[in-house]
Short mmCIF file of C-alpha atoms in Angstrom, two decimals:
data_model
loop_
_atom_site.label_atom_id
_atom_site.label_comp_id
_atom_site.label_asym_id
_atom_site.label_seq_id
_atom_site.Cartn_x
_atom_site.Cartn_y
_atom_site.Cartn_z
CA UNK A 1 -8.75 20.30 0.60
CA UNK A 2 -5.85 19.56 -1.75
CA UNK A 3 -6.63 16.71 -4.14
CA UNK A 4 -3.36 16.94 -6.07
CA UNK A 5 -2.08 13.55 -7.16
CA UNK A 6 1.19 12.44 -5.62
CA UNK A 7 4.34 11.87 -7.59
CA UNK A 8 5.19 8.21 -8.30
CA UNK A 9 7.44 7.88 -5.29
CA UNK A 10 4.72 9.25 -3.08
CA UNK A 11 1.89 6.96 -4.21
CA UNK A 12 0.50 5.10 -1.26
CA UNK A 13 2.03 7.48 1.29
CA UNK A 14 -0.50 10.29 1.28
CA UNK A 15 -2.60 11.28 4.25
CA UNK A 16 -5.86 13.14 3.77
CA UNK A 17 -8.13 14.73 6.33
CA UNK A 18 -11.89 14.24 6.35
CA UNK A 19 -13.99 15.86 9.08
CA UNK A 20 -11.09 15.74 11.49
CA UNK A 21 -10.02 12.21 10.60
CA UNK A 22 -7.48 10.71 8.28
CA UNK A 23 -7.65 8.14 5.55
CA UNK A 24 -5.05 5.43 4.95
CA UNK A 25 -1.54 6.50 4.02
CA UNK A 26 -1.18 3.47 1.72
CA UNK A 27 -3.41 1.51 -0.67
CA UNK A 28 -6.07 -0.57 1.08
CA UNK A 29 -5.20 -4.27 0.89
CA UNK A 30 -2.27 -3.24 -1.28
CA UNK A 31 -4.51 -2.43 -4.24
CA UNK A 32 -7.31 0.12 -3.55
CA UNK A 33 -6.19 3.75 -3.72
CA UNK A 34 -8.38 6.63 -2.49
CA UNK A 35 -8.41 9.60 -4.88
CA UNK A 36 -11.09 12.12 -3.86
CA UNK A 37 -14.27 12.25 -1.77
CA UNK A 38 -17.60 11.93 -3.56
CA UNK A 39 -20.20 12.26 -0.81
CA UNK A 40 -20.81 12.22 2.92
CA UNK A 41 -23.50 10.22 4.64
CA UNK A 42 -24.64 9.13 8.05
CA UNK A 43 -22.42 6.05 8.04
CA UNK A 44 -19.35 7.65 6.52
CA UNK A 45 -17.73 9.00 3.39
CA UNK A 46 -17.70 7.64 -0.13
CA UNK A 47 -14.51 8.14 -2.12
CA UNK A 48 -13.67 7.74 -5.74
CA UNK A 49 -10.86 5.21 -5.86
CA UNK A 50 -8.76 3.06 -8.11
CA UNK A 51 -8.15 -0.69 -8.18
CA UNK A 52 -4.49 -1.15 -9.10
CA UNK A 53 -4.88 -4.88 -9.78
CA UNK A 54 -7.76 -4.68 -12.27
CA UNK A 55 -6.92 -1.15 -13.56
CA UNK A 56 -10.41 0.24 -13.04
CA UNK A 57 -12.10 3.04 -11.11
CA UNK A 58 -14.03 2.09 -7.99
CA UNK A 59 -16.05 3.63 -5.17
CA UNK A 60 -14.85 3.06 -1.61
CA UNK A 61 -17.10 3.61 1.38
CA UNK A 62 -15.39 4.44 4.67
CA UNK A 63 -17.14 4.05 8.01
CA UNK A 64 -16.80 7.21 10.10
CA UNK A 65 -13.97 6.73 12.55
CA UNK A 66 -15.38 9.23 15.01
CA UNK A 67 -18.42 6.97 15.30
CA UNK A 68 -16.24 4.22 16.77
CA UNK A 69 -15.67 5.50 20.28
CA UNK A 70 -15.22 2.24 22.18
CA UNK A 71 -14.16 -1.36 21.57
CA UNK A 72 -17.78 -2.47 22.04
CA UNK A 73 -19.04 0.02 19.47
CA UNK A 74 -16.23 -0.98 17.13
CA UNK A 75 -17.41 -4.58 17.38
CA UNK A 76 -20.98 -3.47 16.64
CA UNK A 77 -19.90 -1.47 13.61
CA UNK A 78 -17.84 -4.39 12.36
CA UNK A 79 -20.85 -6.72 12.56
CA UNK A 80 -23.08 -4.21 10.81
CA UNK A 81 -20.45 -3.59 8.19
CA UNK A 82 -19.96 -7.28 7.38
CA UNK A 83 -23.71 -7.65 7.04
CA UNK A 84 -23.84 -4.58 4.79
CA UNK A 85 -21.31 -6.08 2.40
CA UNK A 86 -22.89 -9.52 2.32
CA UNK A 87 -26.47 -8.35 2.05
CA UNK A 88 -25.83 -5.74 -0.63
CA UNK A 89 -23.96 -8.37 -2.64
CA UNK A 90 -27.06 -10.61 -2.54
CA UNK A 91 -29.24 -8.06 -4.34
CA UNK A 92 -28.55 -9.23 -7.88
CA UNK A 93 -29.95 -6.42 -9.98
CA UNK A 94 -28.31 -3.92 -12.38
CA UNK A 95 -29.95 -1.13 -10.39
CA UNK A 96 -27.77 -1.90 -7.37
CA UNK A 97 -24.05 -1.08 -7.69
CA UNK A 98 -21.96 -4.23 -7.47
CA UNK A 99 -19.96 -4.96 -4.34
CA UNK A 100 -16.40 -5.97 -5.22
CA UNK A 101 -14.77 -6.37 -1.83
CA UNK A 102 -15.20 -5.76 1.89
CA UNK A 103 -12.08 -4.95 3.89
CA UNK A 104 -11.84 -4.87 7.67
CA UNK A 105 -8.49 -4.29 9.30
CA UNK A 106 -7.50 -6.12 12.48
CA UNK A 107 -7.88 -3.05 14.68
CA UNK A 108 -11.47 -2.27 13.56
CA UNK A 109 -10.26 1.28 12.97
CA UNK A 110 -10.60 1.00 9.19
CA UNK A 111 -13.77 -0.40 7.61
CA UNK A 112 -14.14 -0.23 3.83
CA UNK A 113 -16.64 -1.35 1.22
CA UNK A 114 -15.28 -1.48 -2.32
CA UNK A 115 -18.01 -1.01 -4.91
CA UNK A 116 -18.80 -0.27 -8.53
CA UNK A 117 -18.30 3.40 -9.38
CA UNK A 118 -21.44 4.65 -11.14
CA UNK A 119 -21.12 7.37 -13.76
CA UNK A 120 -24.44 9.12 -13.38
CA UNK A 121 -26.42 12.12 -12.26
CA UNK A 122 -28.10 12.21 -8.83
CA UNK A 123 -31.84 12.66 -8.82
CA UNK A 124 -31.37 15.85 -6.81
CA UNK A 125 -29.84 17.43 -9.94
CA UNK A 126 -33.14 16.83 -11.77
CA UNK A 127 -35.27 18.35 -9.03
CA UNK A 128 -32.99 21.27 -8.14
CA UNK A 129 -30.57 21.71 -11.07
CA UNK A 130 -29.15 24.88 -9.53
CA UNK A 131 -28.44 23.32 -6.14
CA UNK A 132 -30.31 22.98 -2.87
CA UNK A 133 -30.96 26.73 -2.60
CA UNK A 134 -32.87 26.83 -5.88
CA UNK A 135 -36.61 26.36 -6.15
CA UNK A 136 -37.39 22.77 -7.05
CA UNK A 137 -38.85 21.96 -10.46
CA UNK A 138 -41.31 19.17 -11.29
CA UNK A 139 -40.32 16.57 -13.86
CA UNK A 140 -42.40 15.55 -16.88
CA UNK A 141 -44.85 12.86 -15.79
CA UNK A 142 -43.22 10.21 -17.98
CA UNK A 143 -39.78 10.96 -16.49
CA UNK A 144 -41.02 10.86 -12.89
CA UNK A 145 -42.89 7.61 -13.47
CA UNK A 146 -39.91 6.04 -15.25
CA UNK A 147 -37.66 6.81 -12.27
CA UNK A 148 -40.21 5.51 -9.76
CA UNK A 149 -40.83 2.32 -11.79
CA UNK A 150 -37.12 1.57 -11.97
CA UNK A 151 -36.72 2.17 -8.24
CA UNK A 152 -39.69 -0.13 -7.63
CA UNK A 153 -38.01 -2.84 -9.70
CA UNK A 154 -34.83 -2.58 -7.62
CA UNK A 155 -36.80 -2.66 -4.37
CA UNK A 156 -38.68 -5.76 -5.51
CA UNK A 157 -35.38 -7.65 -5.71
CA UNK A 158 -34.16 -6.21 -2.41
CA UNK A 159 -37.39 -7.00 -0.53
CA UNK A 160 -37.16 -10.59 -1.75
CA UNK A 161 -33.80 -11.10 0.06
CA UNK A 162 -35.29 -9.54 2.28
CA UNK A 163 -33.59 -6.14 2.62
CA UNK A 164 -35.26 -2.87 3.52
CA UNK A 165 -33.50 0.23 2.27
CA UNK A 166 -34.72 2.50 5.11
CA UNK A 167 -33.22 5.68 3.62
CA UNK A 168 -34.64 6.03 0.12
CA UNK A 169 -34.33 9.66 -1.05
CA UNK A 170 -33.30 11.55 -4.21
CA UNK A 171 -29.64 11.80 -3.20
CA UNK A 172 -29.53 7.99 -2.98
CA UNK A 173 -30.80 7.59 -6.53
CA UNK A 174 -28.52 8.03 -9.54
CA UNK A 175 -29.51 8.01 -13.20
CA UNK A 176 -26.69 6.47 -15.20
CA UNK A 177 -25.73 7.81 -18.62
CA UNK A 178 -27.88 5.22 -20.38
CA UNK A 179 -30.94 6.18 -18.31
CA UNK A 180 -30.70 3.22 -15.93
CA UNK A 181 -31.63 4.13 -12.36
CA UNK A 182 -29.23 3.01 -9.63
CA UNK A 183 -30.30 2.88 -5.99
CA UNK A 184 -27.36 3.58 -3.70
CA UNK A 185 -26.56 2.93 -0.07
CA UNK A 186 -28.34 -0.21 0.87
CA UNK A 187 -25.65 -0.22 3.57
CA UNK A 188 -27.97 1.05 6.28
CA UNK A 189 -30.58 -1.49 5.36
CA UNK A 190 -30.75 -4.57 7.56
CA UNK A 191 -31.96 -8.11 6.98
CA UNK A 192 -35.30 -8.90 8.60
CA UNK A 193 -33.84 -10.94 11.43
CA UNK A 194 -34.30 -10.89 15.17
CA UNK A 195 -30.96 -9.26 15.97
CA UNK A 196 -31.44 -6.29 13.66
CA UNK A 197 -32.86 -4.06 16.40
CA UNK A 198 -29.76 -4.49 18.52
CA UNK A 199 -27.49 -3.55 15.65
CA UNK A 200 -29.39 -0.42 14.73
CA UNK A 201 -30.25 0.80 18.20
CA UNK A 202 -27.57 3.49 18.45
CA UNK A 203 -29.73 6.20 19.94
CA UNK A 204 -30.98 7.87 16.75
CA UNK A 205 -33.26 6.73 13.92
CA UNK A 206 -31.75 5.63 10.64
CA UNK A 207 -33.18 7.59 7.75
CA UNK A 208 -33.81 11.13 6.48
CA UNK A 209 -36.68 13.01 8.09
CA UNK A 210 -38.14 14.43 4.85
CA UNK A 211 -38.71 10.88 3.55
CA UNK A 212 -39.12 8.93 6.79
CA UNK A 213 -42.18 6.78 7.36
CA UNK A 214 -44.31 7.33 10.47
CA UNK A 215 -43.26 3.97 11.91
CA UNK A 216 -39.60 4.93 11.54
CA UNK A 217 -40.26 8.26 13.27
CA UNK A 218 -41.91 6.40 16.14
CA UNK A 219 -39.05 3.90 16.34
CA UNK A 220 -41.39 1.01 15.65
CA UNK A 221 -40.97 -2.23 13.73
CA UNK A 222 -39.84 -1.61 10.16
CA UNK A 223 -41.19 -3.58 7.21
CA UNK A 224 -40.77 -3.21 3.44
CA UNK A 225 -43.76 -0.86 3.48
CA UNK A 226 -41.48 1.79 5.01
CA UNK A 227 -39.72 1.89 1.63
CA UNK A 228 -43.12 2.30 -0.05
CA UNK A 229 -43.78 5.40 2.03
CA UNK A 230 -40.36 6.84 1.11
CA UNK A 231 -41.01 6.10 -2.57
CA UNK A 232 -44.30 7.99 -2.24
CA UNK A 233 -42.40 10.97 -0.84
CA UNK A 234 -39.92 10.85 -3.72
CA UNK A 235 -42.59 10.50 -6.40
CA UNK A 236 -44.59 13.37 -4.86
CA UNK A 237 -41.48 15.56 -5.05
CA UNK A 238 -40.67 14.55 -8.64
CA UNK A 239 -44.17 15.38 -9.81
CA UNK A 240 -44.81 18.54 -7.79
CA UNK A 241 -41.37 19.98 -7.23
CA UNK A 242 -42.17 20.11 -3.51
CA UNK A 243 -41.43 17.99 -0.47
CA UNK A 244 -44.46 16.31 1.07
CA UNK A 245 -43.91 18.29 4.28
CA UNK A 246 -41.54 21.17 5.03
CA UNK A 247 -40.64 22.53 8.45
CA UNK A 248 -37.59 24.24 9.92
CA UNK A 249 -37.80 22.08 13.01
CA UNK A 250 -37.01 18.36 12.76
CA UNK A 251 -39.52 17.70 15.54
CA UNK A 252 -42.33 19.46 13.64
CA UNK A 253 -41.34 17.66 10.46
CA UNK A 254 -41.55 14.28 12.19
CA UNK A 255 -44.85 15.32 13.78
CA UNK A 256 -46.35 16.12 10.38
CA UNK A 257 -45.27 12.79 8.89
CA UNK A 258 -47.02 11.03 11.77
CA UNK A 259 -50.17 13.16 11.90
CA UNK A 260 -50.79 15.40 8.85
CA UNK A 261 -52.32 14.43 5.54
CA UNK A 262 -50.30 15.31 2.40
CA UNK A 263 -51.61 17.80 -0.15
CA UNK A 264 -53.09 15.91 -3.13
CA UNK A 265 -50.87 16.28 -6.18
CA UNK A 266 -53.56 17.66 -8.49
CA UNK A 267 -53.96 20.69 -6.22
CA UNK A 268 -50.29 21.44 -6.87
CA UNK A 269 -50.15 20.29 -10.49
CA UNK A 270 -53.48 19.76 -12.28
CA UNK A 271 -52.03 17.74 -15.19
CA UNK A 272 -51.07 14.83 -12.94
CA UNK A 273 -53.31 11.85 -13.85
CA UNK A 274 -56.02 11.06 -11.30
CA UNK A 275 -54.90 7.48 -10.73
CA UNK A 276 -51.28 8.58 -10.25
CA UNK A 277 -52.38 11.04 -7.59
CA UNK A 278 -54.33 8.22 -5.94
CA UNK A 279 -51.25 5.97 -5.96
CA UNK A 280 -49.10 8.61 -4.25
CA UNK A 281 -51.74 9.18 -1.57
CA UNK A 282 -51.98 5.40 -1.10
CA UNK A 283 -48.21 5.15 -0.64
CA UNK A 284 -48.32 7.95 1.95
CA UNK A 285 -50.88 6.32 4.25
CA UNK A 286 -49.88 6.57 7.92
CA UNK A 287 -50.55 2.92 8.77
CA UNK A 288 -48.21 0.52 6.93
CA UNK A 289 -50.93 -2.09 6.39
CA UNK A 290 -53.06 0.51 4.57
CA UNK A 291 -50.40 1.11 1.92
CA UNK A 292 -50.12 -1.05 -1.23
CA UNK A 293 -49.59 -4.72 -0.49
CA UNK A 294 -46.08 -4.77 -1.92
CA UNK A 295 -43.76 -3.02 -4.34
CA UNK A 296 -44.96 -5.21 -7.22
CA UNK A 297 -48.42 -3.66 -6.87
CA UNK A 298 -46.84 -0.21 -7.04
CA UNK A 299 -45.09 -1.11 -10.28
CA UNK A 300 -48.29 -2.43 -11.84
CA UNK A 301 -50.05 0.84 -11.03
CA UNK A 302 -47.19 2.86 -12.50
CA UNK A 303 -47.03 0.79 -15.69
CA UNK A 304 -49.96 2.46 -17.54
CA UNK A 305 -48.08 5.76 -17.36
CA UNK A 306 -44.79 4.41 -18.70
CA UNK A 307 -43.88 5.18 -22.32
CA UNK A 308 -44.49 2.36 -24.78
CA UNK A 309 -41.76 0.66 -26.84
CA UNK A 310 -41.01 2.75 -29.92
CA UNK A 311 -42.67 5.84 -28.49
CA UNK A 312 -40.92 9.13 -29.17
CA UNK A 313 -39.53 10.91 -26.11
CA UNK A 314 -41.62 13.70 -24.60
CA UNK A 315 -39.98 17.12 -24.75
CA UNK A 316 -38.52 17.65 -21.27
CA UNK A 317 -39.19 21.38 -20.93
CA UNK A 318 -38.51 21.45 -17.20
CA UNK A 319 -35.51 19.14 -17.23
CA UNK A 320 -31.97 20.58 -17.19
CA UNK A 321 -29.87 19.95 -20.25
CA UNK A 322 -27.36 17.11 -20.36
CA UNK A 323 -29.14 14.84 -17.85
CA UNK A 324 -29.89 11.25 -18.89
CA UNK A 325 -33.42 10.34 -19.98
CA UNK A 326 -34.80 7.64 -17.63
CA UNK A 327 -37.60 6.77 -20.09
CA UNK A 328 -35.24 5.35 -22.71
CA UNK A 329 -35.13 1.82 -21.31
CA UNK A 330 -38.93 1.63 -21.65
CA UNK A 331 -39.13 3.26 -25.09
CA UNK A 332 -36.29 1.09 -26.41
CA UNK A 333 -36.19 -2.03 -24.21
CA UNK A 334 -33.13 -4.22 -24.60
CA UNK A 335 -31.82 -1.87 -27.27
CA UNK A 336 -28.14 -2.12 -28.17
CA UNK A 337 -25.93 0.63 -26.92
CA UNK A 338 -25.82 3.62 -29.28
CA UNK A 339 -23.33 3.40 -32.09
CA UNK A 340 -20.07 4.92 -30.99
CA UNK A 341 -20.06 7.97 -33.08
CA UNK A 342 -16.40 8.41 -32.92
CA UNK A 343 -17.21 12.07 -33.30
CA UNK A 344 -14.63 14.76 -33.33
CA UNK A 345 -12.51 15.26 -30.28
CA UNK A 346 -13.09 18.66 -28.72
CA UNK A 347 -9.83 20.04 -27.41
CA UNK A 348 -9.80 21.64 -23.99
CA UNK A 349 -9.09 25.05 -25.49
CA UNK A 350 -9.83 26.21 -29.01
CA UNK A 351 -7.26 29.00 -29.04
CA UNK A 352 -4.57 28.93 -31.69
CA UNK A 353 -1.30 27.23 -30.93
CA UNK A 354 0.69 30.37 -30.24
CA UNK A 355 3.94 29.50 -28.48
CA UNK A 356 3.74 30.65 -24.89
CA UNK A 357 6.36 30.73 -22.18
CA UNK A 358 6.07 27.85 -19.75
CA UNK A 359 5.47 29.12 -16.20
CA UNK A 360 7.75 27.59 -13.59
CA UNK A 361 4.84 26.14 -11.60
CA UNK A 362 3.35 24.53 -14.70
CA UNK A 363 6.75 23.22 -15.74
CA UNK A 364 7.08 21.46 -12.38
CA UNK A 365 3.56 20.06 -12.69
CA UNK A 366 4.30 18.72 -16.16
CA UNK A 367 7.47 17.07 -14.92
CA UNK A 368 5.65 15.41 -12.02
CA UNK A 369 2.79 14.24 -14.25
CA UNK A 370 5.16 12.79 -16.83
CA UNK A 371 7.01 10.88 -14.13
CA UNK A 372 3.78 9.63 -12.62
CA UNK A 373 2.45 8.68 -16.05
CA UNK A 374 5.63 6.75 -16.86
CA UNK A 375 5.46 4.81 -13.61
CA UNK A 376 1.82 3.91 -14.17
CA UNK A 377 2.46 2.80 -17.75
CA UNK A 378 5.28 0.54 -16.58
CA UNK A 379 2.79 -1.08 -14.21
CA UNK A 380 0.25 -1.36 -17.08
CA UNK A 381 -2.22 0.83 -15.19
CA UNK A 382 -3.44 2.39 -18.41
CA UNK A 383 -6.80 3.83 -17.38
CA UNK A 384 -5.27 5.60 -14.40
CA UNK A 385 -2.40 6.87 -16.55
CA UNK A 386 -4.94 8.44 -18.93
CA UNK A 387 -6.68 10.06 -15.99
CA UNK A 388 -3.43 11.44 -14.59
CA UNK A 389 -2.46 13.29 -17.77
CA UNK A 390 -6.07 14.27 -18.42
CA UNK A 391 -6.25 16.22 -15.17
CA UNK A 392 -3.49 18.57 -16.31
CA UNK A 393 -4.47 18.77 -19.98
CA UNK A 394 -7.31 21.25 -19.49
CA UNK A 395 -5.42 23.69 -17.25
CA UNK A 396 -2.34 23.49 -19.49
CA UNK A 397 -4.42 24.15 -22.62
CA UNK A 398 -6.04 27.19 -21.01
CA UNK A 399 -2.65 28.55 -20.02
CA UNK A 400 -0.69 27.75 -23.18
CA UNK A 401 -3.19 27.09 -25.99
CA UNK A 402 -4.49 23.74 -27.18
CA UNK A 403 -1.83 23.38 -29.91
CA UNK A 404 1.09 24.10 -27.63
CA UNK A 405 3.79 21.42 -27.81
CA UNK A 406 3.49 20.54 -24.11
CA UNK A 407 -0.30 20.29 -24.34
CA UNK A 408 -0.11 18.10 -27.44
CA UNK A 409 2.32 15.87 -25.55
CA UNK A 410 -0.20 15.42 -22.74
CA UNK A 411 -3.00 14.69 -25.20
CA UNK A 412 -0.84 12.15 -27.03
CA UNK A 413 0.00 10.35 -23.80
CA UNK A 414 -3.67 10.18 -22.92
CA UNK A 415 -4.55 8.77 -26.35
CA UNK A 416 -1.81 6.15 -26.16
CA UNK A 417 -2.78 4.99 -22.69
CA UNK A 418 -6.42 4.74 -23.73
CA UNK A 419 -5.42 2.72 -26.78
CA UNK A 420 -3.32 0.31 -24.72
CA UNK A 421 -6.10 0.07 -22.15
CA UNK A 422 -8.55 -1.04 -24.84
CA UNK A 423 -10.71 2.12 -24.75
CA UNK A 424 -10.74 2.50 -28.51
CA UNK A 425 -13.83 4.71 -28.67
CA UNK A 426 -12.10 7.30 -26.54
CA UNK A 427 -8.71 6.91 -28.24
CA UNK A 428 -9.99 7.27 -31.83
CA UNK A 429 -11.26 10.88 -31.71
CA UNK A 430 -8.21 11.93 -29.73
CA UNK A 431 -5.81 10.52 -32.34
CA UNK A 432 -7.81 12.17 -35.12
CA UNK A 433 -7.76 15.54 -33.35
CA UNK A 434 -4.05 15.18 -32.65
CA UNK A 435 -3.38 14.40 -36.33
CA UNK A 436 -5.10 17.67 -37.27
CA UNK A 437 -3.23 19.60 -34.58
CA UNK A 438 0.17 18.24 -35.59
CA UNK A 439 -0.64 18.92 -39.26
CA UNK A 440 -1.34 22.57 -38.33
CA UNK A 441 1.72 23.02 -36.17
CA UNK A 442 4.36 20.74 -37.74
CA UNK A 443 2.97 20.12 -41.20
CA UNK A 444 0.78 17.40 -42.72
CA UNK A 445 3.77 15.22 -43.58
CA UNK A 446 5.33 15.40 -40.12
CA UNK A 447 5.97 12.09 -38.45
CA UNK A 448 3.69 13.03 -35.52
CA UNK A 449 0.74 13.84 -37.80
CA UNK A 450 1.18 10.66 -39.83
CA UNK A 451 1.60 8.46 -36.74
CA UNK A 452 -1.63 9.81 -35.23
CA UNK A 453 -3.53 9.30 -38.49
CA UNK A 454 -2.26 5.72 -38.62
CA UNK A 455 -3.20 5.05 -35.00
CA UNK A 456 -6.69 6.42 -35.61
CA UNK A 457 -7.04 4.08 -38.58
CA UNK A 458 -5.93 1.12 -36.45
CA UNK A 459 -8.57 2.02 -33.89
CA UNK A 460 -11.20 1.99 -36.64
CA UNK A 461 -9.98 -1.40 -37.81
CA UNK A 462 -10.26 -2.84 -34.29
CA UNK A 463 -13.79 -1.45 -34.07
CA UNK A 464 -14.78 -3.20 -37.30
CA UNK A 465 -14.65 -0.15 -39.61
CA UNK A 466 -12.25 -1.94 -41.93
CA UNK A 467 -13.08 -0.10 -45.17
CA UNK A 468 -12.43 3.31 -43.63
CA UNK A 469 -9.34 1.99 -41.86
CA UNK A 470 -7.86 0.63 -45.10
CA UNK A 471 -8.47 3.88 -46.95
CA UNK A 472 -6.79 5.88 -44.18
CA UNK A 473 -3.79 3.55 -43.95
CA UNK A 474 -3.27 3.65 -47.74
CA UNK A 475 -3.34 7.45 -47.60
CA UNK A 476 -0.74 7.50 -44.83
CA UNK A 477 1.44 4.96 -46.68
CA UNK A 478 1.35 7.08 -49.84
CA UNK A 479 2.62 10.10 -47.89
CA UNK A 480 5.30 8.08 -46.09
CA UNK A 481 6.53 6.67 -49.40
CA UNK A 482 6.73 10.17 -50.86
CA UNK A 483 8.84 11.58 -48.04
CA UNK A 484 10.81 8.50 -47.02
CA UNK A 485 11.88 5.07 -48.19
CA UNK A 486 9.49 2.20 -48.90
CA UNK A 487 11.52 0.20 -46.39
CA UNK A 488 11.46 2.79 -43.63
CA UNK A 489 10.19 1.52 -40.31
CA UNK A 490 6.87 3.36 -40.70
CA UNK A 491 6.34 2.13 -44.28
CA UNK A 492 7.10 -1.49 -43.43
CA UNK A 493 4.62 -1.54 -40.52
CA UNK A 494 1.95 0.15 -42.65
CA UNK A 495 2.42 -2.35 -45.49
CA UNK A 496 2.11 -5.23 -43.03
CA UNK A 497 -1.04 -3.73 -41.39
CA UNK A 498 -2.76 -3.13 -44.73
CA UNK A 499 -1.99 -6.68 -45.88
CA UNK A 500 -3.41 -8.16 -42.68
CA UNK A 501 -6.63 -6.15 -43.05
CA UNK A 502 -6.98 -7.31 -46.64
CA UNK A 503 -6.55 -10.91 -45.52
CA UNK A 504 -9.21 -10.43 -42.83
CA UNK A 505 -11.61 -9.30 -45.56
CA UNK A 506 -10.88 -12.38 -47.66
CA UNK A 507 -8.95 -10.36 -50.25
CA UNK A 508 -6.03 -12.79 -50.36
CA UNK A 509 -4.87 -11.92 -53.88
CA UNK A 510 -4.52 -8.24 -53.01
CA UNK A 511 -2.79 -9.12 -49.74
CA UNK A 512 -0.33 -11.34 -51.61
CA UNK A 513 0.60 -8.44 -53.90
CA UNK A 514 1.71 -6.54 -50.80
CA UNK A 515 3.21 -9.40 -48.81
CA UNK A 516 5.57 -10.85 -51.44
CA UNK A 517 7.53 -7.63 -52.11
CA UNK A 518 7.42 -6.81 -48.40
CA UNK A 519 8.94 -10.20 -47.65
CA UNK A 520 11.76 -9.63 -50.13
CA UNK A 521 12.48 -6.20 -48.66
CA UNK A 522 12.57 -7.59 -45.12
CA UNK A 523 14.91 -10.43 -46.11
CA UNK A 524 17.27 -7.89 -47.63
CA UNK A 525 17.11 -5.24 -44.90
CA UNK A 526 16.48 -7.18 -41.69
CA UNK A 527 17.40 -10.76 -42.57
CA UNK A 528 15.47 -14.04 -42.26
CA UNK A 529 15.85 -14.29 -38.46
CA UNK A 530 14.17 -10.97 -37.70
CA UNK A 531 10.85 -11.31 -35.85
CA UNK A 532 8.87 -9.31 -38.41
CA UNK A 533 10.44 -11.21 -41.31
CA UNK A 534 9.51 -14.51 -39.66
CA UNK A 535 5.93 -13.29 -39.15
CA UNK A 536 5.53 -12.39 -42.83
CA UNK A 537 7.13 -15.71 -43.87
CA UNK A 538 4.53 -17.63 -41.86
CA UNK A 539 1.69 -15.50 -43.21
CA UNK A 540 2.80 -16.07 -46.79
CA UNK A 541 2.93 -19.81 -46.19
CA UNK A 542 -0.69 -19.80 -45.03
CA UNK A 543 -1.87 -17.59 -47.92
CA UNK A 544 -0.18 -19.84 -50.44
CA UNK A 545 -2.17 -22.80 -49.16
CA UNK A 546 -5.02 -21.28 -51.17
CA UNK A 547 -7.61 -21.48 -48.41
CA UNK A 548 -9.52 -18.60 -50.03
CA UNK A 549 -9.39 -20.02 -53.54
CA UNK A 550 -6.76 -19.56 -56.27
CA UNK A 551 -5.14 -16.56 -54.59
CA UNK A 552 -1.58 -17.56 -55.39
CA UNK A 553 -2.26 -18.83 -58.86
#
């Protein structure tokens, strides 16, 4: 499938095919654009999207069109869909992605749920880091328990509504970058009301056979204890690296869930604590009433195996690299987010900036991206503009070298759009890397290198790193003064920025030493009516009031 972004004139007119169907050829409700599919499920597809009004990424869930085969079924799906949106929105917990909007068109042909887009790693990537064909690997006990405890917390809020998930499984659990567990797809859950059976009676059970409770297999009444059984299946798999039951035939698999006893965990992994093995076996009881009383009891029995506040993380020998640690929220509860190590920006390609001929195909791509970027910037859609140029930056760097002029242009556009969009932590390392790249290719005193150094310093100032920002701006001003006039456009702006930072630090006397000569220069060069001159005039008037002491003598 081709996921190429359209040119500006084509935005909102694309048609994509999914499993024989199409998605809208224009933004949903005039604001939600579909970009690329993320996953497929029993109810439909989930797409990564973009909200043009709030300039943010989103997830959009589409109900399968091929499921709607008659007006009556369309009405049923519409009822279920409305309930999905309303019920999911009532589960107020950070472990449930927020619901932003629910959109139903008048024909019932298009049903959409607009949700928070979670940046995380699915639990399946922990169990089978090499994909479904690879042998599963058990997680460290503390990691498995931390995931299960977080899921239990989410379920406790859902069961209070009450909502039953009905399809809890590793692919419906994401671990966000900060280690927070997110439980996805409460959409097939239903409120415990008398008309639920009618809405879900579509001829096949809702759920996934490997994690389905015996009562679901039988088609019986579902209670929150069905989620407890599924959680037992998940925890068994996290700790042992094996499904509770495996069979090639769905019928045999369902039969085993109804009739066979699971293998105790300690026979598969002797280091599993005895009481944790007992909990899993308790969760996997065939009769719902014989399982734990509620999810709160499950959490209390997991709690002794959770890491304590301040405890050092256990070495995750069996965990793939670069996956988030779900124990962090227990070891450092309510901790502030990590300091944004601005870090050094790693370019997409470390090869030297050797000039390379621009292939015709790449030239056309660059032209289309620049046009698209310009249109998005005019609409103040900064985060999407950064994404648009970012998609081509890597391929262009691999083809031309990271210091190629065209590649640097893409990187600069991305940095600028991130700066304007308020993403200073992402913009800072990019400006610093660009300053180095322009210094290598055009010289350290080139306007491009100096501009990027100054922008990086302004990012630091906005982030509160005022001392470093002032030092960097002074350095840039010294170079600008040496190669150009003290009243050049760049020098004037730098002098103003440095003075304002000094004022913010309460260093009014030092600021006044910069502002008074700057004011005289501006009166001479730009005149008293110029906007910048007027700004400095007002600032001087405030400084001379002496609010910080005898600054003006």
